[in-house]
Coordinates of C-alpha atoms and ligand atoms in Angstrom, one line a residue:
X16 CA 62.0 100.2 181.1
X17 CA 64.9 98.1 182.6
X18 CA 63.6 95.0 180.7
X19 CA 63.4 96.9 177.5
X20 CA 67.1 98.0 177.8
X21 CA 68.3 94.5 178.4
X22 CA 66.4 93.2 175.4
X23 CA 67.9 95.9 173.3
X24 CA 71.4 95.0 174.3
X25 CA 70.7 91.3 173.4
X26 CA 69.3 92.4 170.0
X27 CA 72.4 94.5 169.3
X28 CA 74.8 91.7 170.3
X29 CA 72.8 89.3 168.0
X30 CA 73.1 91.8 165.0
X31 CA 76.9 92.3 165.6
X32 CA 77.4 88.5 165.5
X33 CA 75.3 88.2 162.3
X34 CA 77.4 90.9 160.6
X35 CA 80.7 89.3 161.7
X36 CA 79.6 86.0 160.2
X37 CA 78.5 87.6 156.9
X38 CA 81.9 89.6 156.6
X39 CA 84.0 86.4 157.3
X40 CA 82.0 84.5 154.7
X41 CA 82.4 87.3 152.0
X42 CA 86.2 87.6 152.5
X43 CA 86.6 83.9 152.2
X44 CA 84.5 83.9 149.0
X45 CA 86.6 86.7 147.4
X46 CA 89.9 84.9 148.1
X47 CA 88.4 81.8 146.5
X48 CA 87.4 83.8 143.4
X49 CA 90.9 85.4 143.0
X50 CA 92.5 82.1 143.5
X51 CA 90.5 80.5 140.8
X52 CA 91.3 83.5 138.4
X53 CA 95.0 83.2 139.0
X54 CA 94.9 79.5 138.4
X55 CA 93.1 80.1 135.1
X56 CA 95.9 82.6 133.9
X57 CA 98.6 80.2 134.9
X58 CA 97.1 77.5 132.9
X59 CA 96.8 79.9 129.8
X60 CA 100.5 80.9 130.1
X61 CA 101.5 77.3 130.3
X62 CA 99.4 76.5 127.2
X63 CA 101.1 79.4 125.3
X64 CA 104.5 78.2 126.2
X65 CA 103.6 74.7 125.1
X66 CA 102.3 76.0 121.7
X67 CA 105.5 78.2 121.1
X68 CA 107.6 75.2 121.8
X69 CA 105.8 73.4 119.1
X70 CA 106.7 76.1 116.4
X71 CA 109.8 75.3 114.2
X72 CA 112.8 77.6 114.9
X73 CA 113.1 78.4 111.0
X74 CA 109.5 79.6 111.0
X75 CA 110.3 82.0 113.8
X76 CA 113.3 83.5 112.0
X77 CA 111.2 84.0 108.9
X78 CA 108.6 85.9 110.8
X79 CA 111.3 88.1 112.3
X80 CA 112.7 88.9 108.8
X81 CA 109.2 89.8 107.6
X82 CA 108.8 92.1 110.6
X83 CA 112.2 93.9 109.8
X84 CA 111.1 94.7 106.2
X85 CA 109.0 97.6 107.3
X86 CA 111.8 99.7 108.9
X87 CA 114.1 98.9 105.9
X88 CA 111.6 100.5 103.4
X89 CA 111.2 103.6 105.7
X90 CA 114.9 104.2 106.0
X91 CA 115.4 104.0 102.2
X92 CA 112.6 106.5 101.7
X93 CA 114.0 108.8 104.3
X94 CA 117.5 108.8 102.7
X95 CA 116.0 109.5 99.3
X96 CA 114.0 112.4 100.7
X97 CA 117.0 113.8 102.5
X98 CA 119.0 113.7 99.2
X99 CA 116.2 115.5 97.4
X100 CA 115.9 118.1 100.1
X101 CA 119.7 118.8 99.9
X102 CA 119.4 119.1 96.1
X103 CA 116.5 121.6 96.4
X104 CA 118.3 123.5 99.1
X105 CA 121.4 123.9 96.9
X106 CA 119.2 125.0 94.0
X107 CA 117.5 127.5 96.3
X108 CA 120.9 128.9 97.4
X109 CA 122.0 129.3 93.8
X110 CA 118.8 131.1 92.9
X111 CA 119.1 133.3 96.0
X112 CA 122.6 134.2 95.1
X113 CA 121.5 135.2 91.6
X114 CA 118.7 137.3 92.9
X115 CA 120.9 139.0 95.5
X116 CA 123.4 140.0 92.8
X117 CA 120.6 141.7 90.8
X118 CA 118.4 143.1 93.5
X119 CA 120.3 144.4 96.5
X120 CA 118.7 143.5 99.8
X121 CA 119.9 146.6 101.4
X122 CA 118.5 149.7 99.7
X123 CA 120.1 153.1 100.2
X124 CA 118.6 154.6 103.4
X125 CA 115.8 156.9 102.5
X126 CA 114.5 159.7 104.7
X127 CA 111.3 159.2 106.5
X128 CA 108.6 161.6 105.5
X129 CA 105.2 161.7 107.2
X130 CA 102.0 161.5 105.2
X131 CA 101.7 165.3 104.9
X132 CA 105.2 165.8 103.5
X133 CA 105.6 162.7 101.4
X134 CA 104.7 163.3 97.7
X135 CA 103.8 160.8 95.0
X136 CA 106.0 161.9 92.1
X137 CA 105.9 160.7 88.4
X138 CA 109.2 161.0 86.5
X139 CA 108.8 160.4 82.8
X140 CA 112.1 159.3 81.2
X141 CA 113.2 158.4 84.7
X142 CA 115.4 155.5 83.4
X143 CA 117.5 157.9 81.4
X144 CA 120.7 159.7 82.3
X145 CA 119.2 162.8 84.0
X146 CA 116.0 161.1 85.1
X147 CA 117.8 158.4 87.0
X148 CA 119.8 160.9 89.0
X149 CA 116.6 162.8 89.7
X150 CA 115.0 159.6 90.9
X151 CA 117.9 159.0 93.3
X152 CA 117.4 162.4 94.8
X153 CA 113.6 162.1 95.2
X154 CA 113.8 158.6 96.6
X155 CA 116.5 159.5 99.1
X156 CA 114.4 162.5 100.2
X157 CA 111.6 160.0 101.1
X158 CA 109.1 160.5 98.4
X159 CA 107.2 157.8 96.4
X160 CA 108.5 157.7 92.9
X161 CA 106.9 156.3 89.8
X162 CA 109.1 156.1 86.7
X163 CA 107.4 155.8 83.3
X164 CA 109.8 155.0 80.5
X165 CA 109.8 153.2 77.1
X166 CA 113.5 152.4 77.4
X167 CA 114.3 153.9 74.0
X168 CA 117.5 155.5 75.3
X169 CA 117.1 154.7 79.0
X170 CA 118.1 151.5 80.8
X171 CA 116.6 149.5 83.6
X172 CA 120.1 149.3 85.0
X173 CA 120.0 153.0 85.8
X174 CA 117.3 152.5 88.4
X175 CA 117.7 148.9 89.2
X176 CA 119.0 149.7 92.7
X177 CA 115.5 150.9 93.6
X178 CA 113.5 148.0 92.1
X179 CA 111.7 146.3 94.9
X180 CA 111.7 149.3 97.2
X181 CA 108.3 150.0 98.7
X182 CA 108.4 153.7 97.6
X183 CA 109.4 152.9 94.0
X184 CA 107.6 151.7 90.9
X185 CA 108.9 151.3 87.3
X186 CA 106.3 151.3 84.6
X187 CA 107.2 150.4 81.0
X188 CA 105.2 153.0 79.2
X189 CA 105.4 155.1 76.0
X190 CA 104.3 158.6 76.9
X191 CA 102.7 159.1 73.5
X192 CA 99.9 157.0 74.9
X193 CA 97.7 158.3 77.7
X194 CA 98.7 157.4 81.3
X195 CA 96.2 157.4 84.2
X196 CA 97.8 157.7 87.6
X197 CA 97.3 159.6 90.8
X198 CA 100.3 161.9 91.5
X199 CA 101.2 165.2 93.2
X200 CA 104.0 166.2 90.9
X201 CA 105.3 165.3 87.4
X202 CA 108.8 165.7 86.2
X203 CA 108.3 165.3 82.4
X204 CA 111.7 164.3 81.0
X205 CA 110.8 161.7 78.5
X206 CA 112.4 162.5 75.2
X207 CA 115.6 161.5 73.4
X208 CA 118.2 164.2 74.1
X209 CA 121.3 163.6 72.0
X210 CA 121.3 164.7 68.4
X211 CA 121.9 161.2 66.9
X212 CA 119.1 159.8 69.1
X213 CA 116.5 162.5 68.4
X214 CA 117.4 162.5 64.7
X215 CA 117.1 158.7 64.5
X216 CA 113.3 158.8 64.4
X217 CA 112.3 162.5 64.0
X218 CA 108.6 161.8 63.8
X219 CA 108.7 159.9 67.1
X220 CA 110.7 162.7 68.7
X221 CA 108.0 165.2 67.6
X222 CA 105.2 163.0 68.9
X223 CA 107.0 162.4 72.2
X224 CA 107.4 166.1 72.8
X225 CA 104.0 167.2 71.6
X226 CA 101.4 164.4 72.1
X227 CA 103.5 163.1 75.1
X228 CA 103.5 166.5 76.7
X229 CA 99.7 166.9 76.1
X230 CA 99.2 163.7 77.9
X231 CA 101.2 164.8 80.9
X232 CA 99.4 168.2 81.0
X233 CA 96.1 166.3 80.7
X234 CA 97.1 164.1 83.6
X235 CA 98.2 167.1 85.6
X236 CA 94.9 168.9 84.9
X237 CA 92.9 165.8 85.9
X238 CA 94.6 165.2 89.3
X239 CA 95.7 168.8 90.1
X240 CA 99.4 167.9 90.0
X241 CA 102.3 170.4 89.3
X242 CA 104.2 169.5 86.2
X243 CA 107.8 170.5 85.3
X244 CA 108.7 170.3 81.6
X245 CA 112.4 169.5 80.7
X246 CA 112.9 172.0 77.9
X247 CA 116.3 172.8 76.4
X248 CA 118.8 175.5 75.4
X249 CA 118.0 174.2 71.8
X250 CA 114.9 176.4 71.9
X251 CA 117.3 179.3 71.3
X252 CA 118.6 177.5 68.1
X253 CA 121.8 178.9 66.7
X254 CA 121.5 182.0 68.8
X255 CA 122.3 185.6 67.8
X256 CA 122.1 186.8 71.4
X257 CA 124.9 185.8 73.7
X258 CA 124.7 184.7 76.5
X259 CA 121.2 183.4 76.2
X260 CA 118.7 184.8 78.6
X261 CA 115.1 183.5 79.0
X262 CA 113.7 186.6 77.3
X263 CA 115.4 185.7 74.0
X264 CA 113.0 184.2 71.5
X265 CA 115.6 182.1 69.7
X266 CA 116.8 181.5 66.2
X267 CA 115.6 178.0 65.0
X268 CA 115.4 176.5 61.6
X269 CA 111.9 175.0 61.6
X270 CA 112.7 172.5 58.8
X271 CA 116.3 171.5 59.5
X272 CA 117.5 168.1 60.9
X273 CA 117.4 169.4 64.5
X274 CA 113.9 170.9 64.1
X275 CA 112.1 167.7 65.4
X276 CA 113.7 168.3 68.8
X277 CA 114.0 172.1 68.8
X278 CA 110.5 172.8 67.6
X279 CA 109.1 169.8 69.6
X280 CA 110.4 171.4 72.8
X281 CA 109.2 174.9 71.7
X282 CA 105.7 173.4 71.3
X283 CA 106.0 171.6 74.6
X284 CA 106.6 175.1 76.2
X285 CA 103.7 176.6 74.3
X286 CA 101.4 173.8 75.4
X287 CA 102.5 174.2 79.1
X288 CA 101.6 177.9 79.1
X289 CA 98.3 177.2 77.2
X290 CA 97.3 174.6 79.9
X291 CA 98.4 177.1 82.6
X292 CA 96.3 179.9 81.2
X293 CA 93.3 178.0 80.0
X294 CA 93.1 175.1 82.6
X295 CA 94.9 176.5 85.6
X296 CA 97.6 173.8 85.5
X297 CA 100.6 174.6 87.7
X298 CA 103.6 174.4 85.3
X299 CA 107.4 174.9 85.6
X300 CA 109.7 175.1 82.6
X301 CA 113.4 174.3 82.9
X302 CA 115.6 175.2 79.9
X303 CA 118.4 172.8 80.4
X304 CA 121.9 173.4 79.0
X305 CA 124.5 170.7 78.1
X306 CA 124.8 168.3 81.0
X307 CA 127.1 165.4 81.6
X308 CA 128.0 162.8 84.2
X309 CA 127.9 159.0 85.0
X310 CA 125.1 157.0 83.3
X311 CA 125.3 159.0 80.1
X312 CA 124.5 156.6 77.3
X313 CA 127.7 155.0 75.8
X314 CA 126.4 155.6 72.2
X315 CA 124.6 158.8 72.5
X316 CA 127.1 160.6 70.3
X317 CA 127.3 163.7 72.5
X318 CA 130.6 165.5 72.7
X319 CA 131.4 164.5 76.3
X320 CA 130.8 160.8 75.9
X321 CA 132.4 160.7 72.4
X322 CA 135.6 162.5 73.5
X323 CA 136.0 160.5 76.7
X324 CA 135.4 157.1 75.0
X325 CA 137.7 158.0 72.1
X326 CA 140.5 159.0 74.6
X327 CA 140.1 155.9 76.7
X328 CA 140.4 153.7 73.6
X329 CA 143.3 155.7 72.0
X330 CA 141.0 156.5 69.1
X331 CA 141.0 159.8 67.3
X332 CA 139.2 162.6 69.1
X333 CA 136.7 163.9 66.5
X334 CA 136.0 167.6 66.3
X335 CA 133.0 168.5 64.0
X336 CA 134.0 171.6 62.1
X337 CA 136.8 173.9 63.2
X338 CA 136.2 173.5 66.9
X339 CA 135.6 177.2 67.5
X340 CA 131.9 176.6 68.4
X341 CA 131.3 176.8 72.1
X342 CA 129.4 175.0 74.8
X343 CA 129.2 175.3 78.6
X344 CA 128.9 172.0 80.5
X345 CA 127.1 171.4 83.8
X346 CA 127.5 168.4 86.1
X347 CA 124.4 166.3 86.5
X348 CA 124.1 166.8 90.3
X349 CA 123.9 170.6 89.7
X350 CA 121.1 170.1 87.3
X351 CA 119.1 167.9 89.7
X352 CA 119.5 170.6 92.4
X353 CA 118.1 173.2 89.9
X354 CA 115.2 171.0 88.9
X355 CA 114.1 170.3 92.4
X356 CA 114.5 173.9 93.4
X357 CA 112.4 175.0 90.4
X358 CA 109.6 172.5 91.2
X359 CA 109.5 173.8 94.7
X360 CA 109.5 177.4 93.8
X361 CA 106.6 179.8 93.0
X362 CA 108.2 180.9 89.7
X363 CA 106.3 180.0 86.6
X364 CA 108.2 181.5 83.7
X365 CA 111.0 179.5 82.0
X366 CA 114.4 179.2 83.8
X367 CA 117.8 178.5 82.4
X368 CA 119.6 175.7 84.3
X369 CA 123.2 175.4 83.1
X370 CA 126.8 176.2 83.9
X371 CA 127.8 179.6 82.5
X372 CA 131.5 178.7 82.1
X373 CA 132.0 178.5 78.3
X374 CA 134.6 176.5 76.4
X375 CA 135.4 176.0 72.7
X376 CA 135.1 172.4 71.5
X377 CA 138.7 172.6 70.6
X378 CA 139.7 173.5 74.1
X379 CA 137.4 170.8 75.4
X380 CA 139.1 168.1 73.3
X381 CA 142.5 169.1 74.7
X382 CA 141.2 169.0 78.2
X383 CA 139.9 165.5 77.8
X384 CA 143.1 164.3 76.2
X385 CA 145.1 165.7 79.1
X386 CA 142.8 164.2 81.7
X387 CA 142.6 160.7 80.2
X388 CA 146.1 160.5 78.8
X389 CA 146.8 158.0 76.0
X390 CA 147.9 158.4 72.5
X391 CA 144.7 159.8 70.8
X392 CA 145.1 162.4 68.1
X393 CA 142.7 165.3 67.8
X394 CA 141.2 165.4 64.3
X395 CA 138.8 167.7 62.5
X396 CA 135.8 166.3 60.6
X397 CA 133.1 168.0 58.5
X398 CA 130.8 170.4 60.4
X399 CA 127.3 169.2 61.2
X400 CA 124.2 171.0 59.8
X401 CA 122.6 173.8 61.9
X402 CA 125.2 173.3 64.7
X403 CA 124.7 176.2 67.2
X404 CA 127.9 178.2 67.2
X405 CA 127.8 179.7 70.6
X406 CA 126.0 178.6 73.8
X407 CA 126.2 180.0 77.3
X408 CA 123.3 180.5 79.7
X409 CA 122.5 183.6 81.5
X410 CA 121.6 182.2 84.9
X411 CA 120.6 185.4 86.7
X412 CA 116.9 184.3 86.9
X413 CA 117.8 181.0 88.5
X414 CA 120.1 182.8 91.0
X415 CA 117.4 185.3 91.8
X416 CA 114.3 183.1 92.0
X417 CA 115.7 179.7 93.0
X418 CA 118.9 180.8 94.8
X419 CA 120.6 178.3 92.6
X420 CA 123.9 178.2 90.8
X421 CA 126.2 175.3 89.8
X422 CA 128.7 174.1 92.3
X423 CA 130.7 171.3 90.7
X424 CA 133.8 172.4 88.8
X425 CA 134.2 170.9 85.3
X426 CA 137.4 169.1 86.1
X427 CA 135.8 167.4 89.2
X428 CA 132.7 166.3 87.2
X429 CA 134.9 165.0 84.3
X430 CA 137.0 162.9 86.7
X431 CA 133.8 161.2 87.9
X432 CA 132.6 160.7 84.3
X433 CA 135.9 159.3 83.1
X434 CA 135.9 156.8 85.9
X435 CA 132.4 155.8 85.0
X436 CA 133.2 155.3 81.3
X437 CA 136.4 153.4 82.2
X438 CA 134.3 150.9 84.2
X439 CA 131.6 150.7 81.5
X440 CA 134.2 149.8 78.9
X441 CA 135.6 147.0 81.0
X442 CA 132.0 145.7 81.5
X443 CA 131.4 145.8 77.7
X444 CA 134.6 144.0 76.9
X445 CA 133.7 141.4 79.5
X446 CA 130.2 140.9 78.1
X447 CA 131.8 140.5 74.7
X448 CA 133.8 137.5 75.8
X449 CA 132.1 134.7 74.0
X450 CA 132.8 132.0 76.6
X451 CA 129.1 131.0 76.6
X452 CA 129.0 130.3 72.9
X453 CA 132.3 128.4 72.6
X454 CA 132.3 126.3 75.8
X455 CA 128.7 125.4 76.5
X456 CA 126.6 125.8 73.4
X457 CA 127.6 122.4 72.1
X458 CA 126.3 120.7 75.2
X459 CA 123.0 122.5 75.2
X460 CA 120.2 120.8 73.2
X461 CA 117.2 123.0 73.4
X462 CA 115.8 126.3 74.8
X463 CA 115.1 124.8 78.1
X464 CA 118.7 123.7 78.6
X465 CA 119.9 127.1 77.6
X466 CA 117.7 128.9 80.1
X467 CA 118.6 126.5 82.8
X468 CA 122.2 127.4 82.3
X469 CA 121.6 131.2 82.9
Ligands
NAD506 P1 118.2 160.3 78.0 O1 118.0 159.9 76.5 O2 119.2 159.6 78.8 O3 116.8 160.1 78.7 C1 115.5 160.2 78.1 C2 114.6 159.1 78.7 O4 113.3 159.3 78.1 C3 115.1 157.8 78.3 O5 115.0 156.9 79.5 C4 114.2 157.3 77.2 O6 114.0 155.9 77.2 C5 112.9 158.0 77.6 N1 112.0 158.2 76.5 C6 112.2 158.6 75.3 N2 111.1 158.7 74.6 C7 110.1 158.2 75.4 C8 108.7 157.9 75.2 N3 108.1 158.2 74.1 N4 108.0 157.4 76.3 C9 108.6 157.1 77.4 N5 109.9 157.3 77.6 C10 110.7 157.9 76.6 O7 118.3 161.9 78.0 P2 118.7 162.8 79.2 O8 120.0 163.5 78.8 O9 118.5 162.2 80.5 O10 117.6 164.0 79.0 C11 116.4 164.0 79.8 C12 115.6 165.2 79.4 O11 116.3 166.4 79.6 C13 115.1 165.2 78.0 O12 113.8 165.7 77.9 C14 116.0 166.2 77.3 O13 115.4 166.8 76.2 C15 116.3 167.2 78.4 N6 117.6 167.8 78.2 C16 118.8 167.2 78.4 C17 120.0 167.8 78.2 C18 121.3 167.1 78.5 O14 122.3 167.7 78.2 N7 121.3 165.9 79.0 C19 120.0 169.1 77.7 C20 118.8 169.7 77.5 C21 117.6 169.1 77.7
UDP507 N1 95.3 162.1 79.8 C1 96.1 161.2 80.3 N2 95.9 160.9 81.7 C2 95.0 161.5 82.4 C3 94.2 162.5 81.8 C4 94.4 162.8 80.5 O1 97.0 160.6 79.7 O2 94.9 161.2 83.6 C5 95.5 162.4 78.3 C6 94.2 162.1 77.5 O3 94.6 161.1 76.7 C7 94.0 163.4 76.8 C8 95.1 164.3 77.0 O4 95.7 163.8 78.2 O5 94.0 163.1 75.4 C9 94.7 165.7 77.2 O6 93.8 165.8 78.3 P1 92.7 166.9 78.3 O7 91.9 166.7 79.5 O8 93.4 168.2 78.2 O9 92.0 166.7 76.9 P2 90.7 166.0 76.5 O10 90.7 164.7 77.2 O11 89.6 166.9 76.8 O12 90.9 165.8 75.0
UDP508 N1 130.8 167.6 68.6 C1 132.1 167.3 68.1 N2 132.5 166.0 68.1 C2 131.7 165.0 68.5 C3 130.5 165.2 69.0 C4 130.0 166.6 69.1 O1 132.8 168.2 67.8 O2 132.2 163.8 68.5 C5 130.4 169.0 68.7 C6 129.1 169.2 68.1 O3 129.3 169.5 66.7 C7 128.6 170.4 68.9 C8 129.2 170.2 70.3 O4 130.2 169.3 70.1 O5 129.2 171.6 68.3 C9 128.2 169.7 71.2 O6 127.5 168.6 70.6 P1 126.5 167.6 71.4 O7 126.1 166.6 70.4 O8 127.2 167.1 72.6 O9 125.4 168.5 71.9 P2 124.5 169.8 71.3 O10 124.9 170.9 72.2 O11 124.9 170.0 69.9 O12 123.2 169.3 71.5

């Protein structure tokens, strides 16, 4: 056992010695290897230095120039691109400015209505005088409004402040052709309304008020919508009952110059009640009396616009006939109140919507002259055919069933309207300035140039 231990110690000593010898040998060998690698690199560097020294200095300069060409080209491209970007940015700003002047970014604030209360409403003739004010009211109340108009007497400008609004849609459509939409309510106002306009194309006036009304009643029938027909005091013709109440059947010449409108509206009423009785369509009929206010058409030839424009331009104020005929004038916001109240009511028979304060046309001419000032003379011209001699609504039905009566005094409404026409006149004069023709036309060669200038 003792011997064995001794032998083991000797063997361990021997192994340790062998390991030490191997380790020493390896370390020495590695150092040798590194040394030879370093020597090799040093030799290479020396060789490179020698070969660089052999190259001519001119050749080196040339190489450096060639190397610099790449960044030069990039810088030029970059400058060109920057210039182009700046040009495009300028163009974009100009286009944005143009668009901003036409489509306001900030729409009037509309009420929020939840899904249950928000209605989808079609307004035919919504780009006209009354229609555009009604559209304003319905939009501000938070409804979705679709205007269908053929722009015969209406203008896009009347509703342009809503174009682009998520609740608004403007459809260029002639109501004599069918229209397929999904709506909850229809205000059917499409029809020329002033005597010169509806007499301009009497056949079209009849078609609009008959075929157009059938289409709207057909649409209402299909989708179960309620429809309000804009009728008129003209259904009473040249009345022999005064004031006119809804029970009066009227006194209309069926073949005279006004018949296209008067009889057209009477048929529209007849159609409404036929669709109500036969098809169960929910109808409302508003008999509208003379209405005035901003956005009346400049050339509609009605007494309010004619007298104001004549006074503003110091032209003669033209009375047709002796001026003893009467009218009663309501301001447009009162009419809109009445239309909305009627649509919301349960009352289905016709309702007069008008201001019962009556004036002779003679009085009215003096009132306008006084309000506007100026040097206009009041002159009498020949009377017009079938001109109704007296007109004043009995509004007891509207008071009773709609709790409605006009609020705006004539003088207040006229002030707003005069201010509107004054502005319109300035606008028209401005647009007549032929700067475009005289200054720039010579330099423009083709259509493209002209359009680019706009
Ligand atoms: P308006 O001429 O200003 O508006 C009528 C609108 O109907 C216009 O936008 C016109 O382009 C459009 N229109 C005409 N024919 C059309 C067609 N075939 N298809 C589509 N659109 C068509 O007249 P307004 O004074 O605003 O009158 C509106 C409604 O009220 C009319 O129905 C009119 O008979 C009735 N009304 C008005 C008055 C009044 O004093 N303003 C009085 C009585 C009745
Ligand atoms: N109409 C329309 N839109 C509709 C439904 C009907 O314009 O959504 C028109 C259609 O052109 C039709 C008219 O309304 O001629 C009358 O419709 P109605 O259903 O009373 O008559 P019909 O189609 O049976 O002749
Ligand atoms: N009128 C007038 N001078 C005019 C325009 C109209 O005297 O320049 C008269 C017209 O003869 C009528 C009244 O004013 O008696 C109202 O005419 P408007 O055309 O405004 O509407 P109406 O009620 O006849 O549809």
